[in-house]
């Protein structure tokens, strides 16, 4: 099962940006750890909304079986990213490293959450592993009901 791990703006700066919130682990570290546990991951990171949208469009036909996405700040205002995720007929899991509900008020609402199957927040980098496990579970559940 191919799982796409998609990351939005500023996540390339993990380990350096606000370590008191996001920790000191880098995105490369997170992806390397995930790949040690799951050998079928694709990883995509971009600072640009349009590039993320294009990658999600490609996921519809390129053999991707599930998406785990940390949209970063795009979660709070990107209706274009939301609209790219919505029609994907595969499991979609939104991940946030920090507990967004405990932060600034603009981070309390995600426009992405209504179009994904699950949202994981506040467990640090471990949220990515939980996201992959959730995506696999959701995929298996869909297949057993088909």
PDB file of C-alpha atoms in Angstrom:
ATOM      1  CA  UNK A   1       0.000   0.000   0.000  1.00  0.00           C
ATOM      2  CA  UNK A   2       1.513   3.316  -1.098  1.00  0.00           C
ATOM      3  CA  UNK A   3       1.048   6.146   1.381  1.00  0.00           C
ATOM      4  CA  UNK A   4       1.827   9.715   0.394  1.00  0.00           C
ATOM      5  CA  UNK A   5       3.230  11.852   3.207  1.00  0.00           C
ATOM      6  CA  UNK A   6       2.594  15.455   2.125  1.00  0.00           C
ATOM      7  CA  UNK A   7       3.942  18.446   4.018  1.00  0.00           C
ATOM      8  CA  UNK A   8       3.194  22.106   3.534  1.00  0.00           C
ATOM      9  CA  UNK A   9       4.916  25.413   4.215  1.00  0.00           C
ATOM     10  CA  UNK A  10       7.579  25.730   6.909  1.00  0.00           C
ATOM     11  CA  UNK A  11       7.642  22.032   7.771  1.00  0.00           C
ATOM     12  CA  UNK A  12      11.012  21.843   6.032  1.00  0.00           C
ATOM     13  CA  UNK A  13      12.220  23.960   8.959  1.00  0.00           C
ATOM     14  CA  UNK A  14      11.348  21.445  11.667  1.00  0.00           C
ATOM     15  CA  UNK A  15      14.151  21.127  14.174  1.00  0.00           C
ATOM     16  CA  UNK A  16      14.992  24.805  13.785  1.00  0.00           C
ATOM     17  CA  UNK A  17      11.665  26.653  13.868  1.00  0.00           C
ATOM     18  CA  UNK A  18      10.106  27.086  17.325  1.00  0.00           C
ATOM     19  CA  UNK A  19      11.634  23.951  18.892  1.00  0.00           C
ATOM     20  CA  UNK A  20       9.697  24.678  22.087  1.00  0.00           C
ATOM     21  CA  UNK A  21       6.511  23.967  20.082  1.00  0.00           C
ATOM     22  CA  UNK A  22       7.604  21.546  17.364  1.00  0.00           C
ATOM     23  CA  UNK A  23      10.594  19.834  18.981  1.00  0.00           C
ATOM     24  CA  UNK A  24      14.098  19.386  17.635  1.00  0.00           C
ATOM     25  CA  UNK A  25      13.520  16.508  15.227  1.00  0.00           C
ATOM     26  CA  UNK A  26      13.811  17.435  11.550  1.00  0.00           C
ATOM     27  CA  UNK A  27      11.415  16.467   8.781  1.00  0.00           C
ATOM     28  CA  UNK A  28      14.181  14.328   7.266  1.00  0.00           C
ATOM     29  CA  UNK A  29      14.442  12.482  10.606  1.00  0.00           C
ATOM     30  CA  UNK A  30      10.685  11.920  10.700  1.00  0.00           C
ATOM     31  CA  UNK A  31      10.588  10.581   7.142  1.00  0.00           C
ATOM     32  CA  UNK A  32      13.633   8.347   7.730  1.00  0.00           C
ATOM     33  CA  UNK A  33      11.978   6.863  10.838  1.00  0.00           C
ATOM     34  CA  UNK A  34       8.742   6.271   8.931  1.00  0.00           C
ATOM     35  CA  UNK A  35      10.596   4.583   6.089  1.00  0.00           C
ATOM     36  CA  UNK A  36      12.298   2.206   8.532  1.00  0.00           C
ATOM     37  CA  UNK A  37       8.825   1.031   9.580  1.00  0.00           C
ATOM     38  CA  UNK A  38       7.023   1.354   6.226  1.00  0.00           C
ATOM     39  CA  UNK A  39       8.895   0.758   2.985  1.00  0.00           C
ATOM     40  CA  UNK A  40       6.106   1.969   0.726  1.00  0.00           C
ATOM     41  CA  UNK A  41       6.010   5.703   1.473  1.00  0.00           C
ATOM     42  CA  UNK A  42       6.216   8.602  -0.913  1.00  0.00           C
ATOM     43  CA  UNK A  43       7.231  11.899   0.622  1.00  0.00           C
ATOM     44  CA  UNK A  44       6.486  15.335  -0.779  1.00  0.00           C
ATOM     45  CA  UNK A  45       7.185  18.679   0.840  1.00  0.00           C
ATOM     46  CA  UNK A  46       6.648  22.127  -0.606  1.00  0.00           C
ATOM     47  CA  UNK A  47       6.507  25.691   0.571  1.00  0.00           C
ATOM     48  CA  UNK A  48       4.027  26.344  -2.246  1.00  0.00           C
ATOM     49  CA  UNK A  49       0.304  25.706  -2.133  1.00  0.00           C
ATOM     50  CA  UNK A  50       0.092  25.072  -5.877  1.00  0.00           C
ATOM     51  CA  UNK A  51       2.766  22.375  -5.772  1.00  0.00           C
ATOM     52  CA  UNK A  52       0.887  20.551  -2.999  1.00  0.00           C
ATOM     53  CA  UNK A  53      -2.324  20.778  -4.987  1.00  0.00           C
ATOM     54  CA  UNK A  54      -0.629  19.377  -8.096  1.00  0.00           C
ATOM     55  CA  UNK A  55       0.807  16.473  -6.073  1.00  0.00           C
ATOM     56  CA  UNK A  56      -2.620  15.677  -4.637  1.00  0.00           C
ATOM     57  CA  UNK A  57      -4.120  15.737  -8.122  1.00  0.00           C
ATOM     58  CA  UNK A  58      -1.469  13.244  -9.225  1.00  0.00           C
ATOM     59  CA  UNK A  59      -2.318  10.990  -6.251  1.00  0.00           C
ATOM     60  CA  UNK A  60      -5.675  10.273  -7.849  1.00  0.00           C
ATOM     61  CA  UNK A  61      -4.085   8.228 -10.650  1.00  0.00           C
ATOM     62  CA  UNK A  62      -0.474   7.406  -9.712  1.00  0.00           C
ATOM     63  CA  UNK A  63      -1.112   4.396  -7.476  1.00  0.00           C
ATOM     64  CA  UNK A  64      -1.281   6.280  -4.194  1.00  0.00           C
ATOM     65  CA  UNK A  65      -3.518   4.380  -1.761  1.00  0.00           C
ATOM     66  CA  UNK A  66      -3.720   6.924   1.091  1.00  0.00           C
ATOM     67  CA  UNK A  67      -2.591  10.420   2.033  1.00  0.00           C
ATOM     68  CA  UNK A  68      -1.183  11.666   5.313  1.00  0.00           C
ATOM     69  CA  UNK A  69      -0.952  15.441   5.124  1.00  0.00           C
ATOM     70  CA  UNK A  70       0.428  18.092   7.409  1.00  0.00           C
ATOM     71  CA  UNK A  71      -0.733  21.212   5.599  1.00  0.00           C
ATOM     72  CA  UNK A  72       0.891  23.536   8.134  1.00  0.00           C
ATOM     73  CA  UNK A  73      -0.720  26.955   8.218  1.00  0.00           C
ATOM     74  CA  UNK A  74      -2.577  26.172   4.977  1.00  0.00           C
ATOM     75  CA  UNK A  75      -4.953  24.129   7.145  1.00  0.00           C
ATOM     76  CA  UNK A  76      -6.507  27.311   8.435  1.00  0.00           C
ATOM     77  CA  UNK A  77      -7.289  29.134   5.204  1.00  0.00           C
ATOM     78  CA  UNK A  78      -6.527  27.188   2.019  1.00  0.00           C
ATOM     79  CA  UNK A  79      -9.817  26.373   0.382  1.00  0.00           C
ATOM     80  CA  UNK A  80      -7.866  25.454  -2.748  1.00  0.00           C
ATOM     81  CA  UNK A  81      -5.988  22.726  -0.847  1.00  0.00           C
ATOM     82  CA  UNK A  82      -9.272  21.613   0.709  1.00  0.00           C
ATOM     83  CA  UNK A  83     -10.823  21.371  -2.755  1.00  0.00           C
ATOM     84  CA  UNK A  84      -7.891  19.256  -3.991  1.00  0.00           C
ATOM     85  CA  UNK A  85      -8.286  16.812  -1.095  1.00  0.00           C
ATOM     86  CA  UNK A  86     -12.063  16.522  -1.108  1.00  0.00           C
ATOM     87  CA  UNK A  87     -12.558  14.432  -4.282  1.00  0.00           C
ATOM     88  CA  UNK A  88      -9.736  11.976  -3.513  1.00  0.00           C
ATOM     89  CA  UNK A  89     -11.487   8.640  -3.025  1.00  0.00           C
ATOM     90  CA  UNK A  90      -8.831   7.237  -0.730  1.00  0.00           C
ATOM     91  CA  UNK A  91      -8.107   7.488   3.007  1.00  0.00           C
ATOM     92  CA  UNK A  92      -6.864  10.927   4.043  1.00  0.00           C
ATOM     93  CA  UNK A  93      -5.400  11.790   7.448  1.00  0.00           C
ATOM     94  CA  UNK A  94      -4.505  15.306   8.581  1.00  0.00           C
ATOM     95  CA  UNK A  95      -1.595  15.616  11.015  1.00  0.00           C
ATOM     96  CA  UNK A  96      -0.442  18.539  13.156  1.00  0.00           C
ATOM     97  CA  UNK A  97       2.567  18.255  15.433  1.00  0.00           C
ATOM     98  CA  UNK A  98       1.288  20.779  17.973  1.00  0.00           C
ATOM     99  CA  UNK A  99      -2.074  20.875  19.720  1.00  0.00           C
ATOM    100  CA  UNK A 100      -3.595  23.524  17.474  1.00  0.00           C
ATOM    101  CA  UNK A 101      -6.637  24.039  19.714  1.00  0.00           C
ATOM    102  CA  UNK A 102      -4.330  25.189  22.517  1.00  0.00           C
ATOM    103  CA  UNK A 103      -2.546  27.786  20.389  1.00  0.00           C
ATOM    104  CA  UNK A 104      -3.478  31.094  18.765  1.00  0.00           C
ATOM    105  CA  UNK A 105      -7.163  31.430  17.932  1.00  0.00           C
ATOM    106  CA  UNK A 106      -6.568  31.450  14.161  1.00  0.00           C
ATOM    107  CA  UNK A 107      -5.176  27.901  14.491  1.00  0.00           C
ATOM    108  CA  UNK A 108      -8.345  26.549  16.139  1.00  0.00           C
ATOM    109  CA  UNK A 109     -10.181  25.954  12.874  1.00  0.00           C
ATOM    110  CA  UNK A 110      -9.051  23.771   9.967  1.00  0.00           C
ATOM    111  CA  UNK A 111     -10.742  24.030   6.591  1.00  0.00           C
ATOM    112  CA  UNK A 112      -9.047  20.700   5.780  1.00  0.00           C
ATOM    113  CA  UNK A 113     -10.560  18.647   8.621  1.00  0.00           C
ATOM    114  CA  UNK A 114     -14.057  18.343   7.106  1.00  0.00           C
ATOM    115  CA  UNK A 115     -12.703  16.607   3.980  1.00  0.00           C
ATOM    116  CA  UNK A 116     -10.341  14.096   5.613  1.00  0.00           C
ATOM    117  CA  UNK A 117     -11.145  10.875   7.433  1.00  0.00           C
ATOM    118  CA  UNK A 118      -9.162  11.645  10.587  1.00  0.00           C
ATOM    119  CA  UNK A 119      -7.162  14.409  12.232  1.00  0.00           C
ATOM    120  CA  UNK A 120      -4.277  13.809  14.620  1.00  0.00           C
ATOM    121  CA  UNK A 121      -2.941  16.720  16.669  1.00  0.00           C
ATOM    122  CA  UNK A 122      -0.699  17.378  19.595  1.00  0.00           C
ATOM    123  CA  UNK A 123       1.438  14.241  19.808  1.00  0.00           C
ATOM    124  CA  UNK A 124       4.532  15.681  18.179  1.00  0.00           C
ATOM    125  CA  UNK A 125       6.336  13.868  15.394  1.00  0.00           C
ATOM    126  CA  UNK A 126       4.657  10.643  16.538  1.00  0.00           C
ATOM    127  CA  UNK A 127       1.536  11.977  14.840  1.00  0.00           C
ATOM    128  CA  UNK A 128       3.008  11.007  11.477  1.00  0.00           C
ATOM    129  CA  UNK A 129       3.356   7.372  12.518  1.00  0.00           C
ATOM    130  CA  UNK A 130      -0.178   7.421  13.893  1.00  0.00           C
ATOM    131  CA  UNK A 131      -1.300   8.984  10.617  1.00  0.00           C
ATOM    132  CA  UNK A 132       0.225   6.178   8.560  1.00  0.00           C
ATOM    133  CA  UNK A 133      -1.278   3.543  10.835  1.00  0.00           C
ATOM    134  CA  UNK A 134      -4.682   5.243  10.654  1.00  0.00           C
ATOM    135  CA  UNK A 135      -4.482   5.460   6.858  1.00  0.00           C
ATOM    136  CA  UNK A 136      -3.664   1.739   6.635  1.00  0.00           C
ATOM    137  CA  UNK A 137      -6.529   0.905   8.983  1.00  0.00           C
ATOM    138  CA  UNK A 138      -8.973   3.049   7.012  1.00  0.00           C
ATOM    139  CA  UNK A 139      -7.869   1.456   3.730  1.00  0.00           C
ATOM    140  CA  UNK A 140      -8.304  -2.067   5.131  1.00  0.00           C
ATOM    141  CA  UNK A 141     -11.736  -1.163   6.538  1.00  0.00           C
ATOM    142  CA  UNK A 142     -12.863   0.163   3.159  1.00  0.00           C
ATOM    143  CA  UNK A 143     -11.678  -2.973   1.395  1.00  0.00           C
ATOM    144  CA  UNK A 144     -13.494  -5.248   3.843  1.00  0.00           C
ATOM    145  CA  UNK A 145     -16.732  -3.343   3.236  1.00  0.00           C
ATOM    146  CA  UNK A 146     -16.387  -3.365  -0.551  1.00  0.00           C
TER     147      UNK A 146
END
